[in-house]
């Protein structure tokens, strides 16, 4: 999806070139910079695919109320990834509200598609567990 579509190459190269530094001037998240440099950048085509698809699926899950807890977990994972790469912007607020949604997601089954999806998944998974015993 490079060209006219989403391309994370510049963002990731900038995150590697300008890592988050602490008050002493040392890198704070060296392990994350290593991950970006040694895994994300060499596999940029994969990341150019999973980032926009992941954002779309998280948004769709939250809007429709389908697998709300899973959608919010992956939304928080993406927010923390941007945060560790040095993008502050509104991420702290997003993370705060994300945790509120994550904890409230357990009760999300009253509204949205989780009302039907969660009982169906429980029926499938618990039925298989009982059959294996």
mmCIF file of C-alpha atoms in Angstrom:
data_model
loop_
_atom_site.group_PDB
_atom_site.id
_atom_site.type_symbol
_atom_site.label_atom_id
_atom_site.label_comp_id
_atom_site.label_asym_id
_atom_site.label_seq_id
_atom_site.Cartn_x
_atom_site.Cartn_y
_atom_site.Cartn_z
ATOM 1 C CA UNK A 1 0.000 0.000 0.000
ATOM 2 C CA UNK A 2 2.867 2.333 -0.595
ATOM 3 C CA UNK A 3 2.723 4.981 -3.284
ATOM 4 C CA UNK A 4 -0.644 6.688 -2.914
ATOM 5 C CA UNK A 5 -1.624 4.722 0.209
ATOM 6 C CA UNK A 6 -0.309 4.505 3.743
ATOM 7 C CA UNK A 7 3.464 4.320 4.201
ATOM 8 C CA UNK A 8 5.047 4.170 7.657
ATOM 9 C CA UNK A 9 8.655 4.224 6.400
ATOM 10 C CA UNK A 10 9.314 7.897 7.145
ATOM 11 C CA UNK A 11 7.647 7.718 10.541
ATOM 12 C CA UNK A 12 9.652 4.651 11.582
ATOM 13 C CA UNK A 13 12.952 6.050 10.262
ATOM 14 C CA UNK A 14 12.322 9.252 12.224
ATOM 15 C CA UNK A 15 11.493 7.254 15.372
ATOM 16 C CA UNK A 16 14.823 5.392 15.015
ATOM 17 C CA UNK A 17 16.806 8.572 14.221
ATOM 18 C CA UNK A 18 15.192 10.596 17.029
ATOM 19 C CA UNK A 19 14.434 8.180 19.877
ATOM 20 C CA UNK A 20 12.743 9.226 23.098
ATOM 21 C CA UNK A 21 15.440 10.454 25.490
ATOM 22 C CA UNK A 22 15.357 10.941 29.220
ATOM 23 C CA UNK A 23 16.618 13.936 31.195
ATOM 24 C CA UNK A 24 20.139 12.477 31.141
ATOM 25 C CA UNK A 25 20.115 12.393 27.315
ATOM 26 C CA UNK A 26 20.082 8.596 27.109
ATOM 27 C CA UNK A 27 17.568 6.594 25.108
ATOM 28 C CA UNK A 28 14.586 5.591 27.235
ATOM 29 C CA UNK A 29 13.101 2.841 25.058
ATOM 30 C CA UNK A 30 16.177 1.306 23.460
ATOM 31 C CA UNK A 31 14.468 -2.066 23.134
ATOM 32 C CA UNK A 32 11.685 -0.468 21.099
ATOM 33 C CA UNK A 33 14.106 1.359 18.820
ATOM 34 C CA UNK A 34 15.868 -1.978 18.245
ATOM 35 C CA UNK A 35 12.512 -3.553 17.380
ATOM 36 C CA UNK A 36 11.775 -0.789 14.873
ATOM 37 C CA UNK A 37 15.246 -0.921 13.354
ATOM 38 C CA UNK A 38 15.654 -4.701 13.198
ATOM 39 C CA UNK A 39 12.107 -5.922 12.599
ATOM 40 C CA UNK A 40 9.643 -3.193 11.606
ATOM 41 C CA UNK A 41 11.749 -1.415 8.976
ATOM 42 C CA UNK A 42 12.964 -4.606 7.239
ATOM 43 C CA UNK A 43 9.318 -5.759 7.141
ATOM 44 C CA UNK A 44 7.829 -2.375 6.231
ATOM 45 C CA UNK A 45 5.368 -3.837 3.717
ATOM 46 C CA UNK A 46 3.825 -5.919 6.507
ATOM 47 C CA UNK A 47 3.514 -2.851 8.742
ATOM 48 C CA UNK A 48 2.125 -0.765 5.878
ATOM 49 C CA UNK A 49 -0.638 -3.357 5.680
ATOM 50 C CA UNK A 50 -1.365 -4.143 9.350
ATOM 51 C CA UNK A 51 -1.410 -0.561 10.697
ATOM 52 C CA UNK A 52 -4.298 0.793 8.573
ATOM 53 C CA UNK A 53 -6.155 -2.546 8.625
ATOM 54 C CA UNK A 54 -5.713 -2.727 12.413
ATOM 55 C CA UNK A 55 -6.919 0.858 12.870
ATOM 56 C CA UNK A 56 -9.948 0.117 10.688
ATOM 57 C CA UNK A 57 -10.822 -3.090 12.572
ATOM 58 C CA UNK A 58 -10.400 -1.447 15.985
ATOM 59 C CA UNK A 59 -12.630 1.446 14.935
ATOM 60 C CA UNK A 60 -15.225 -0.882 13.431
ATOM 61 C CA UNK A 61 -15.248 -3.074 16.533
ATOM 62 C CA UNK A 62 -15.742 -0.088 18.837
ATOM 63 C CA UNK A 63 -18.391 1.581 16.678
ATOM 64 C CA UNK A 64 -20.406 -1.609 16.227
ATOM 65 C CA UNK A 65 -19.774 -2.865 19.759
ATOM 66 C CA UNK A 66 -18.386 -6.134 18.424
ATOM 67 C CA UNK A 67 -15.577 -7.811 20.388
ATOM 68 C CA UNK A 68 -15.249 -4.502 22.234
ATOM 69 C CA UNK A 69 -12.678 -5.673 24.765
ATOM 70 C CA UNK A 70 -10.422 -7.193 22.095
ATOM 71 C CA UNK A 71 -10.783 -4.124 19.875
ATOM 72 C CA UNK A 72 -9.839 -1.808 22.735
ATOM 73 C CA UNK A 73 -6.899 -3.988 23.737
ATOM 74 C CA UNK A 74 -5.457 -3.758 20.226
ATOM 75 C CA UNK A 75 -6.291 -0.050 20.087
ATOM 76 C CA UNK A 76 -4.273 0.458 23.271
ATOM 77 C CA UNK A 77 -1.448 -1.644 21.836
ATOM 78 C CA UNK A 78 -1.301 0.675 18.813
ATOM 79 C CA UNK A 79 -1.471 3.787 21.005
ATOM 80 C CA UNK A 80 1.392 2.554 23.160
ATOM 81 C CA UNK A 81 3.397 1.780 20.009
ATOM 82 C CA UNK A 82 2.997 5.364 18.783
ATOM 83 C CA UNK A 83 3.786 6.644 22.268
ATOM 84 C CA UNK A 84 6.993 4.566 22.524
ATOM 85 C CA UNK A 85 8.052 5.890 19.117
ATOM 86 C CA UNK A 86 7.936 9.427 20.505
ATOM 87 C CA UNK A 87 4.543 10.687 19.329
ATOM 88 C CA UNK A 88 2.884 12.311 22.315
ATOM 89 C CA UNK A 89 0.093 14.427 20.787
ATOM 90 C CA UNK A 90 -3.217 13.223 22.260
ATOM 91 C CA UNK A 91 -2.000 9.674 22.983
ATOM 92 C CA UNK A 92 -2.057 10.024 26.793
ATOM 93 C CA UNK A 93 -5.725 11.012 26.615
ATOM 94 C CA UNK A 94 -6.455 8.201 24.162
ATOM 95 C CA UNK A 95 -4.733 5.714 26.464
ATOM 96 C CA UNK A 96 -6.668 6.977 29.487
ATOM 97 C CA UNK A 97 -10.025 6.649 27.738
ATOM 98 C CA UNK A 98 -8.901 3.365 26.188
ATOM 99 C CA UNK A 99 -8.387 1.830 29.614
ATOM 100 C CA UNK A 100 -11.815 3.066 30.672
ATOM 101 C CA UNK A 101 -13.358 1.378 27.616
ATOM 102 C CA UNK A 102 -11.273 -1.751 28.166
ATOM 103 C CA UNK A 103 -12.506 -2.138 31.735
ATOM 104 C CA UNK A 104 -16.069 -1.251 30.758
ATOM 105 C CA UNK A 105 -15.879 -3.624 27.793
ATOM 106 C CA UNK A 106 -16.725 -6.552 30.045
ATOM 107 C CA UNK A 107 -20.215 -5.096 30.363
ATOM 108 C CA UNK A 108 -20.441 -4.131 26.697
ATOM 109 C CA UNK A 109 -22.671 -7.106 25.941
ATOM 110 C CA UNK A 110 -25.824 -5.170 26.697
ATOM 111 C CA UNK A 111 -25.498 -2.900 23.695
ATOM 112 C CA UNK A 112 -24.060 -3.474 20.252
ATOM 113 C CA UNK A 113 -23.165 -6.698 18.504
ATOM 114 C CA UNK A 114 -21.473 -8.146 21.603
ATOM 115 C CA UNK A 115 -24.995 -8.914 22.875
ATOM 116 C CA UNK A 116 -25.147 -11.726 20.294
ATOM 117 C CA UNK A 117 -21.482 -12.376 19.456
ATOM 118 C CA UNK A 118 -20.136 -13.064 22.968
ATOM 119 C CA UNK A 119 -22.777 -15.693 23.919
ATOM 120 C CA UNK A 120 -22.253 -17.375 20.546
ATOM 121 C CA UNK A 121 -18.463 -17.511 21.046
ATOM 122 C CA UNK A 122 -18.890 -18.800 24.612
ATOM 123 C CA UNK A 123 -21.197 -21.520 23.338
ATOM 124 C CA UNK A 124 -18.671 -22.593 20.694
ATOM 125 C CA UNK A 125 -15.580 -22.509 22.924
ATOM 126 C CA UNK A 126 -17.129 -24.013 26.061
ATOM 127 C CA UNK A 127 -18.807 -26.729 24.004
ATOM 128 C CA UNK A 128 -15.413 -27.707 22.564
ATOM 129 C CA UNK A 129 -13.798 -27.708 26.006
ATOM 130 C CA UNK A 130 -16.494 -29.985 27.416
ATOM 131 C CA UNK A 131 -16.111 -32.361 24.474
ATOM 132 C CA UNK A 132 -12.336 -32.711 25.034
ATOM 133 C CA UNK A 133 -12.648 -33.718 28.719
#
